[in-house]
Amino acid sequence: MGGGIVIFKTEKILRPWNLDRVLRARKMRASALLARIERAHAAGFDFPMRIFLAAERYAAGMLRERFLICEFIDGKNAGRGAERDRAVVAAVRRAHAFGLCWGGDPDPCGGNILEDACGNLRGVDISPLRATWRERGKDLNFFASAGMLSGPLPFSVRIARLQAAFKKLFRSK
Protein backbone atom coordinates (compact mmCIF):
# COMPACT_ATOMS: atom_id res chain seq x y z
CA MET A 1 0.00 0.00 0.00
CA GLY A 2 2.96 2.30 0.31
CA GLY A 3 1.91 3.87 3.62
CA GLY A 4 -0.89 5.95 2.06
CA ILE A 5 -4.16 6.80 3.70
CA VAL A 6 -7.02 4.35 3.15
CA ILE A 7 -10.77 4.60 3.62
CA PHE A 8 -12.98 1.95 5.17
CA LYS A 9 -16.32 2.05 3.40
CA THR A 10 -19.31 0.00 4.42
CA GLU A 11 -22.62 -0.20 2.61
CA LYS A 12 -25.81 -1.73 4.03
CA ILE A 13 -28.26 -2.96 1.44
CA LEU A 14 -31.63 -1.79 2.77
CA ARG A 15 -33.57 -1.52 -0.48
CA PRO A 16 -36.36 -4.05 -0.90
CA TRP A 17 -35.54 -7.00 -3.10
CA ASN A 18 -37.26 -7.37 -6.44
CA LEU A 19 -36.73 -9.84 -9.27
CA ASP A 20 -34.29 -7.56 -11.10
CA ARG A 21 -32.08 -7.17 -8.02
CA VAL A 22 -32.16 -10.90 -7.30
CA LEU A 23 -31.04 -11.72 -10.84
CA ARG A 24 -28.32 -9.04 -10.84
CA ALA A 25 -27.02 -9.79 -7.31
CA ARG A 26 -24.61 -12.47 -8.53
CA LYS A 27 -23.03 -9.97 -10.92
CA MET A 28 -22.46 -7.37 -8.20
CA ARG A 29 -19.58 -9.12 -6.41
CA ALA A 30 -17.06 -6.72 -4.89
CA SER A 31 -14.27 -9.19 -5.68
CA ALA A 32 -15.09 -8.89 -9.39
CA LEU A 33 -14.95 -5.08 -9.07
CA LEU A 34 -11.56 -5.36 -7.40
CA ALA A 35 -10.28 -7.56 -10.27
CA ARG A 36 -11.56 -5.13 -12.95
CA ILE A 37 -9.87 -2.18 -11.21
CA GLU A 38 -6.60 -4.10 -10.92
CA ARG A 39 -6.74 -4.96 -14.66
CA ALA A 40 -7.19 -1.26 -15.44
CA HIS A 41 -4.24 -0.27 -13.27
CA ALA A 42 -2.07 -3.04 -14.75
CA ALA A 43 -2.82 -1.61 -18.20
CA GLY A 44 -1.61 1.83 -17.04
CA PHE A 45 -5.08 3.35 -16.55
CA ASP A 46 -4.86 4.96 -13.10
CA PHE A 47 -8.24 6.71 -13.26
CA PRO A 48 -10.22 4.35 -10.96
CA MET A 49 -9.45 4.42 -7.24
CA ARG A 50 -7.76 1.30 -5.94
CA ILE A 51 -9.60 -1.14 -3.72
CA PHE A 52 -7.29 -3.12 -1.46
CA LEU A 53 -9.81 -5.39 0.24
CA ALA A 54 -13.41 -6.27 -0.52
CA ALA A 55 -15.76 -8.39 1.59
CA GLU A 56 -19.49 -9.04 1.56
CA ARG A 57 -22.04 -10.46 3.98
CA TYR A 58 -24.94 -12.50 2.65
CA ALA A 59 -28.08 -13.67 4.44
CA ALA A 60 -30.38 -16.22 2.83
CA GLY A 61 -28.40 -15.88 -0.40
CA MET A 62 -29.02 -12.11 -0.57
CA LEU A 63 -26.35 -9.44 -0.31
CA ARG A 64 -26.86 -7.50 2.94
CA GLU A 65 -23.57 -5.59 3.51
CA ARG A 66 -20.43 -4.72 1.58
CA PHE A 67 -17.11 -3.70 3.13
CA LEU A 68 -14.29 -2.05 1.17
CA ILE A 69 -10.87 -0.73 2.06
CA CYS A 70 -10.09 1.84 -0.63
CA GLU A 71 -7.40 4.28 -1.60
CA PHE A 72 -7.91 7.78 -0.22
CA ILE A 73 -7.71 10.37 -2.99
CA ASP A 74 -6.95 13.84 -1.72
CA GLY A 75 -8.52 16.06 -4.33
CA LYS A 76 -11.33 18.35 -5.30
CA ASN A 77 -14.37 17.92 -7.53
CA ALA A 78 -13.31 17.79 -11.17
CA GLY A 79 -15.72 20.59 -12.05
CA ARG A 80 -17.04 21.63 -15.44
CA GLY A 81 -15.85 23.41 -18.55
CA ALA A 82 -15.69 22.39 -22.22
CA GLU A 83 -12.20 20.89 -22.04
CA ARG A 84 -12.82 19.29 -18.63
CA ASP A 85 -16.13 17.80 -19.83
CA ARG A 86 -14.38 16.14 -22.79
CA ALA A 87 -11.67 14.75 -20.50
CA VAL A 88 -14.22 13.40 -18.00
CA VAL A 89 -16.36 11.75 -20.69
CA ALA A 90 -13.26 10.22 -22.32
CA ALA A 91 -12.04 8.85 -18.97
CA VAL A 92 -15.45 7.35 -18.15
CA ARG A 93 -15.70 5.76 -21.60
CA ARG A 94 -12.24 4.25 -21.10
CA ALA A 95 -13.36 2.99 -17.67
CA HIS A 96 -16.35 1.38 -19.41
CA ALA A 97 -13.89 -0.51 -21.64
CA PHE A 98 -12.48 -2.10 -18.46
CA GLY A 99 -15.99 -3.00 -17.25
CA LEU A 100 -16.22 -0.16 -14.69
CA CYS A 101 -19.28 2.05 -14.25
CA TRP A 102 -20.99 4.36 -11.79
CA GLY A 103 -24.56 3.08 -12.08
CA GLY A 104 -25.77 6.34 -13.61
CA ASP A 105 -23.96 8.78 -11.30
CA PRO A 106 -20.49 9.68 -12.67
CA ASP A 107 -20.86 13.26 -11.38
CA PRO A 108 -17.71 15.42 -11.78
CA CYS A 109 -19.26 18.12 -9.56
CA GLY A 110 -20.70 15.75 -6.95
CA GLY A 111 -17.55 14.03 -5.77
CA ASN A 112 -17.49 10.86 -7.90
CA ILE A 113 -14.78 12.18 -10.20
CA LEU A 114 -11.99 14.11 -8.53
CA GLU A 115 -8.93 16.03 -9.61
CA ASP A 116 -5.94 15.00 -7.49
CA ALA A 117 -3.05 17.21 -6.39
CA CYS A 118 -1.16 16.47 -9.64
CA GLY A 119 -4.14 17.53 -11.80
CA ASN A 120 -5.07 13.96 -12.82
CA LEU A 121 -8.70 12.87 -12.96
CA ARG A 122 -9.60 10.03 -10.57
CA GLY A 123 -12.86 8.08 -10.38
CA VAL A 124 -14.27 7.14 -6.97
CA ASP A 125 -17.42 5.40 -5.73
CA ILE A 126 -17.46 2.98 -8.65
CA SER A 127 -20.39 0.57 -8.80
CA PRO A 128 -19.80 -3.17 -8.36
CA LEU A 129 -22.02 -3.70 -11.41
CA ARG A 130 -20.18 -4.60 -14.58
CA ALA A 131 -20.39 -1.88 -17.24
CA THR A 132 -22.88 -3.66 -19.44
CA TRP A 133 -24.59 -1.94 -22.32
CA ARG A 134 -27.40 -0.96 -19.93
CA GLU A 135 -25.08 0.51 -17.26
CA ARG A 136 -22.97 2.42 -19.81
CA GLY A 137 -26.19 3.96 -21.11
CA LYS A 138 -27.10 5.16 -17.60
CA ASP A 139 -23.67 6.77 -17.12
CA LEU A 140 -23.73 8.45 -20.53
CA ASN A 141 -27.32 9.59 -19.93
CA PHE A 142 -26.04 11.51 -16.90
CA PHE A 143 -23.56 13.32 -19.16
CA ALA A 144 -26.18 13.93 -21.85
CA SER A 145 -28.61 15.40 -19.28
CA ALA A 146 -25.84 17.68 -17.98
CA GLY A 147 -25.02 18.86 -21.51
CA MET A 148 -21.59 17.23 -21.49
CA LEU A 149 -22.10 15.07 -24.60
CA SER A 150 -21.98 16.68 -28.01
CA GLY A 151 -23.47 15.30 -31.19
CA PRO A 152 -26.23 12.74 -31.52
CA LEU A 153 -27.14 10.71 -28.45
CA PRO A 154 -25.77 7.17 -28.34
CA PHE A 155 -28.45 4.49 -28.70
CA SER A 156 -27.71 3.21 -25.17
CA VAL A 157 -28.64 6.66 -23.78
CA ARG A 158 -31.97 6.60 -25.61
CA ILE A 159 -32.70 3.15 -24.18
CA ALA A 160 -31.68 4.31 -20.66
CA ARG A 161 -34.11 7.23 -20.93
CA LEU A 162 -36.88 4.96 -22.17
CA GLN A 163 -36.20 2.54 -19.33
CA ALA A 164 -36.33 5.37 -16.75
CA ALA A 165 -39.65 6.59 -18.17
CA PHE A 166 -41.03 3.04 -18.11
CA LYS A 167 -39.92 2.58 -14.46
CA LYS A 168 -41.53 5.89 -13.48
CA LEU A 169 -44.78 4.86 -15.15
CA PHE A 170 -45.04 1.67 -13.10
CA ARG A 171 -43.53 2.93 -9.83
CA SER A 172 -45.91 2.50 -6.92
CA LYS A 173 -46.81 5.67 -5.07
GROMACS .gro file of C-alpha atoms in nm:
model
  173
    1MET     CA    1   0.000   0.000   0.000
    2GLY     CA    2   0.296   0.230   0.031
    3GLY     CA    3   0.191   0.387   0.362
    4GLY     CA    4  -0.089   0.595   0.206
    5ILE     CA    5  -0.416   0.680   0.370
    6VAL     CA    6  -0.702   0.435   0.315
    7ILE     CA    7  -1.077   0.460   0.362
    8PHE     CA    8  -1.298   0.195   0.517
    9LYS     CA    9  -1.632   0.205   0.340
   10THR     CA   10  -1.931   0.000   0.442
   11GLU     CA   11  -2.262  -0.020   0.261
   12LYS     CA   12  -2.581  -0.173   0.403
   13ILE     CA   13  -2.826  -0.296   0.144
   14LEU     CA   14  -3.163  -0.179   0.277
   15ARG     CA   15  -3.357  -0.152  -0.048
   16PRO     CA   16  -3.636  -0.405  -0.090
   17TRP     CA   17  -3.554  -0.700  -0.310
   18ASN     CA   18  -3.726  -0.737  -0.644
   19LEU     CA   19  -3.673  -0.984  -0.927
   20ASP     CA   20  -3.429  -0.756  -1.110
   21ARG     CA   21  -3.208  -0.717  -0.802
   22VAL     CA   22  -3.216  -1.090  -0.730
   23LEU     CA   23  -3.104  -1.172  -1.084
   24ARG     CA   24  -2.832  -0.904  -1.084
   25ALA     CA   25  -2.702  -0.979  -0.731
   26ARG     CA   26  -2.461  -1.247  -0.853
   27LYS     CA   27  -2.303  -0.997  -1.092
   28MET     CA   28  -2.246  -0.737  -0.820
   29ARG     CA   29  -1.958  -0.912  -0.641
   30ALA     CA   30  -1.706  -0.672  -0.489
   31SER     CA   31  -1.427  -0.919  -0.568
   32ALA     CA   32  -1.509  -0.889  -0.939
   33LEU     CA   33  -1.495  -0.508  -0.907
   34LEU     CA   34  -1.156  -0.536  -0.740
   35ALA     CA   35  -1.028  -0.756  -1.027
   36ARG     CA   36  -1.156  -0.513  -1.295
   37ILE     CA   37  -0.987  -0.218  -1.121
   38GLU     CA   38  -0.660  -0.410  -1.092
   39ARG     CA   39  -0.674  -0.496  -1.466
   40ALA     CA   40  -0.719  -0.126  -1.544
   41HIS     CA   41  -0.424  -0.027  -1.327
   42ALA     CA   42  -0.207  -0.304  -1.475
   43ALA     CA   43  -0.282  -0.161  -1.820
   44GLY     CA   44  -0.161   0.183  -1.704
   45PHE     CA   45  -0.508   0.335  -1.655
   46ASP     CA   46  -0.486   0.496  -1.310
   47PHE     CA   47  -0.824   0.671  -1.326
   48PRO     CA   48  -1.022   0.435  -1.096
   49MET     CA   49  -0.945   0.442  -0.724
   50ARG     CA   50  -0.776   0.130  -0.594
   51ILE     CA   51  -0.960  -0.114  -0.372
   52PHE     CA   52  -0.729  -0.312  -0.146
   53LEU     CA   53  -0.981  -0.539   0.024
   54ALA     CA   54  -1.341  -0.627  -0.052
   55ALA     CA   55  -1.576  -0.839   0.159
   56GLU     CA   56  -1.949  -0.904   0.156
   57ARG     CA   57  -2.204  -1.046   0.398
   58TYR     CA   58  -2.494  -1.250   0.265
   59ALA     CA   59  -2.808  -1.367   0.444
   60ALA     CA   60  -3.038  -1.622   0.283
   61GLY     CA   61  -2.840  -1.588  -0.040
   62MET     CA   62  -2.902  -1.211  -0.057
   63LEU     CA   63  -2.635  -0.944  -0.031
   64ARG     CA   64  -2.686  -0.750   0.294
   65GLU     CA   65  -2.357  -0.559   0.351
   66ARG     CA   66  -2.043  -0.472   0.158
   67PHE     CA   67  -1.711  -0.370   0.313
   68LEU     CA   68  -1.429  -0.205   0.117
   69ILE     CA   69  -1.087  -0.073   0.206
   70CYS     CA   70  -1.009   0.184  -0.063
   71GLU     CA   71  -0.740   0.428  -0.160
   72PHE     CA   72  -0.791   0.778  -0.022
   73ILE     CA   73  -0.771   1.037  -0.299
   74ASP     CA   74  -0.695   1.384  -0.172
   75GLY     CA   75  -0.852   1.606  -0.433
   76LYS     CA   76  -1.133   1.835  -0.530
   77ASN     CA   77  -1.437   1.792  -0.753
   78ALA     CA   78  -1.331   1.779  -1.117
   79GLY     CA   79  -1.572   2.059  -1.205
   80ARG     CA   80  -1.704   2.163  -1.544
   81GLY     CA   81  -1.585   2.341  -1.855
   82ALA     CA   82  -1.569   2.239  -2.222
   83GLU     CA   83  -1.220   2.089  -2.204
   84ARG     CA   84  -1.282   1.929  -1.863
   85ASP     CA   85  -1.613   1.780  -1.983
   86ARG     CA   86  -1.438   1.614  -2.279
   87ALA     CA   87  -1.167   1.475  -2.050
   88VAL     CA   88  -1.422   1.340  -1.800
   89VAL     CA   89  -1.636   1.175  -2.069
   90ALA     CA   90  -1.326   1.022  -2.232
   91ALA     CA   91  -1.204   0.885  -1.897
   92VAL     CA   92  -1.545   0.735  -1.815
   93ARG     CA   93  -1.570   0.576  -2.160
   94ARG     CA   94  -1.224   0.425  -2.110
   95ALA     CA   95  -1.336   0.299  -1.767
   96HIS     CA   96  -1.635   0.138  -1.941
   97ALA     CA   97  -1.389  -0.051  -2.164
   98PHE     CA   98  -1.248  -0.210  -1.846
   99GLY     CA   99  -1.599  -0.300  -1.725
  100LEU     CA  100  -1.622  -0.016  -1.469
  101CYS     CA  101  -1.928   0.205  -1.425
  102TRP     CA  102  -2.099   0.436  -1.179
  103GLY     CA  103  -2.456   0.308  -1.208
  104GLY     CA  104  -2.577   0.634  -1.361
  105ASP     CA  105  -2.396   0.878  -1.130
  106PRO     CA  106  -2.049   0.968  -1.267
  107ASP     CA  107  -2.086   1.326  -1.138
  108PRO     CA  108  -1.771   1.542  -1.178
  109CYS     CA  109  -1.926   1.812  -0.956
  110GLY     CA  110  -2.070   1.575  -0.695
  111GLY     CA  111  -1.755   1.403  -0.577
  112ASN     CA  112  -1.749   1.086  -0.790
  113ILE     CA  113  -1.478   1.218  -1.020
  114LEU     CA  114  -1.199   1.411  -0.853
  115GLU     CA  115  -0.893   1.603  -0.961
  116ASP     CA  116  -0.594   1.500  -0.749
  117ALA     CA  117  -0.305   1.721  -0.639
  118CYS     CA  118  -0.116   1.647  -0.964
  119GLY     CA  119  -0.414   1.753  -1.180
  120ASN     CA  120  -0.507   1.396  -1.282
  121LEU     CA  121  -0.870   1.287  -1.296
  122ARG     CA  122  -0.960   1.003  -1.057
  123GLY     CA  123  -1.286   0.808  -1.038
  124VAL     CA  124  -1.427   0.714  -0.697
  125ASP     CA  125  -1.742   0.540  -0.573
  126ILE     CA  126  -1.746   0.298  -0.865
  127SER     CA  127  -2.039   0.057  -0.880
  128PRO     CA  128  -1.980  -0.317  -0.836
  129LEU     CA  129  -2.202  -0.370  -1.141
  130ARG     CA  130  -2.018  -0.460  -1.458
  131ALA     CA  131  -2.039  -0.188  -1.724
  132THR     CA  132  -2.288  -0.366  -1.944
  133TRP     CA  133  -2.459  -0.194  -2.232
  134ARG     CA  134  -2.740  -0.096  -1.993
  135GLU     CA  135  -2.508   0.051  -1.726
  136ARG     CA  136  -2.297   0.242  -1.981
  137GLY     CA  137  -2.619   0.396  -2.111
  138LYS     CA  138  -2.710   0.516  -1.760
  139ASP     CA  139  -2.367   0.677  -1.712
  140LEU     CA  140  -2.373   0.845  -2.053
  141ASN     CA  141  -2.732   0.959  -1.993
  142PHE     CA  142  -2.604   1.151  -1.690
  143PHE     CA  143  -2.356   1.332  -1.916
  144ALA     CA  144  -2.618   1.393  -2.185
  145SER     CA  145  -2.861   1.540  -1.928
  146ALA     CA  146  -2.584   1.768  -1.798
  147GLY     CA  147  -2.502   1.886  -2.151
  148MET     CA  148  -2.159   1.723  -2.149
  149LEU     CA  149  -2.210   1.507  -2.460
  150SER     CA  150  -2.198   1.668  -2.801
  151GLY     CA  151  -2.347   1.530  -3.119
  152PRO     CA  152  -2.623   1.274  -3.152
  153LEU     CA  153  -2.714   1.071  -2.845
  154PRO     CA  154  -2.577   0.717  -2.834
  155PHE     CA  155  -2.845   0.449  -2.870
  156SER     CA  156  -2.771   0.321  -2.517
  157VAL     CA  157  -2.864   0.666  -2.378
  158ARG     CA  158  -3.197   0.660  -2.561
  159ILE     CA  159  -3.270   0.315  -2.418
  160ALA     CA  160  -3.168   0.431  -2.066
  161ARG     CA  161  -3.411   0.723  -2.093
  162LEU     CA  162  -3.688   0.496  -2.217
  163GLN     CA  163  -3.620   0.254  -1.933
  164ALA     CA  164  -3.633   0.537  -1.675
  165ALA     CA  165  -3.965   0.659  -1.817
  166PHE     CA  166  -4.103   0.304  -1.811
  167LYS     CA  167  -3.992   0.258  -1.446
  168LYS     CA  168  -4.153   0.589  -1.348
  169LEU     CA  169  -4.478   0.486  -1.515
  170PHE     CA  170  -4.504   0.167  -1.310
  171ARG     CA  171  -4.353   0.293  -0.983
  172SER     CA  172  -4.591   0.250  -0.692
  173LYS     CA  173  -4.681   0.567  -0.507
   0.00000   0.00000   0.00000
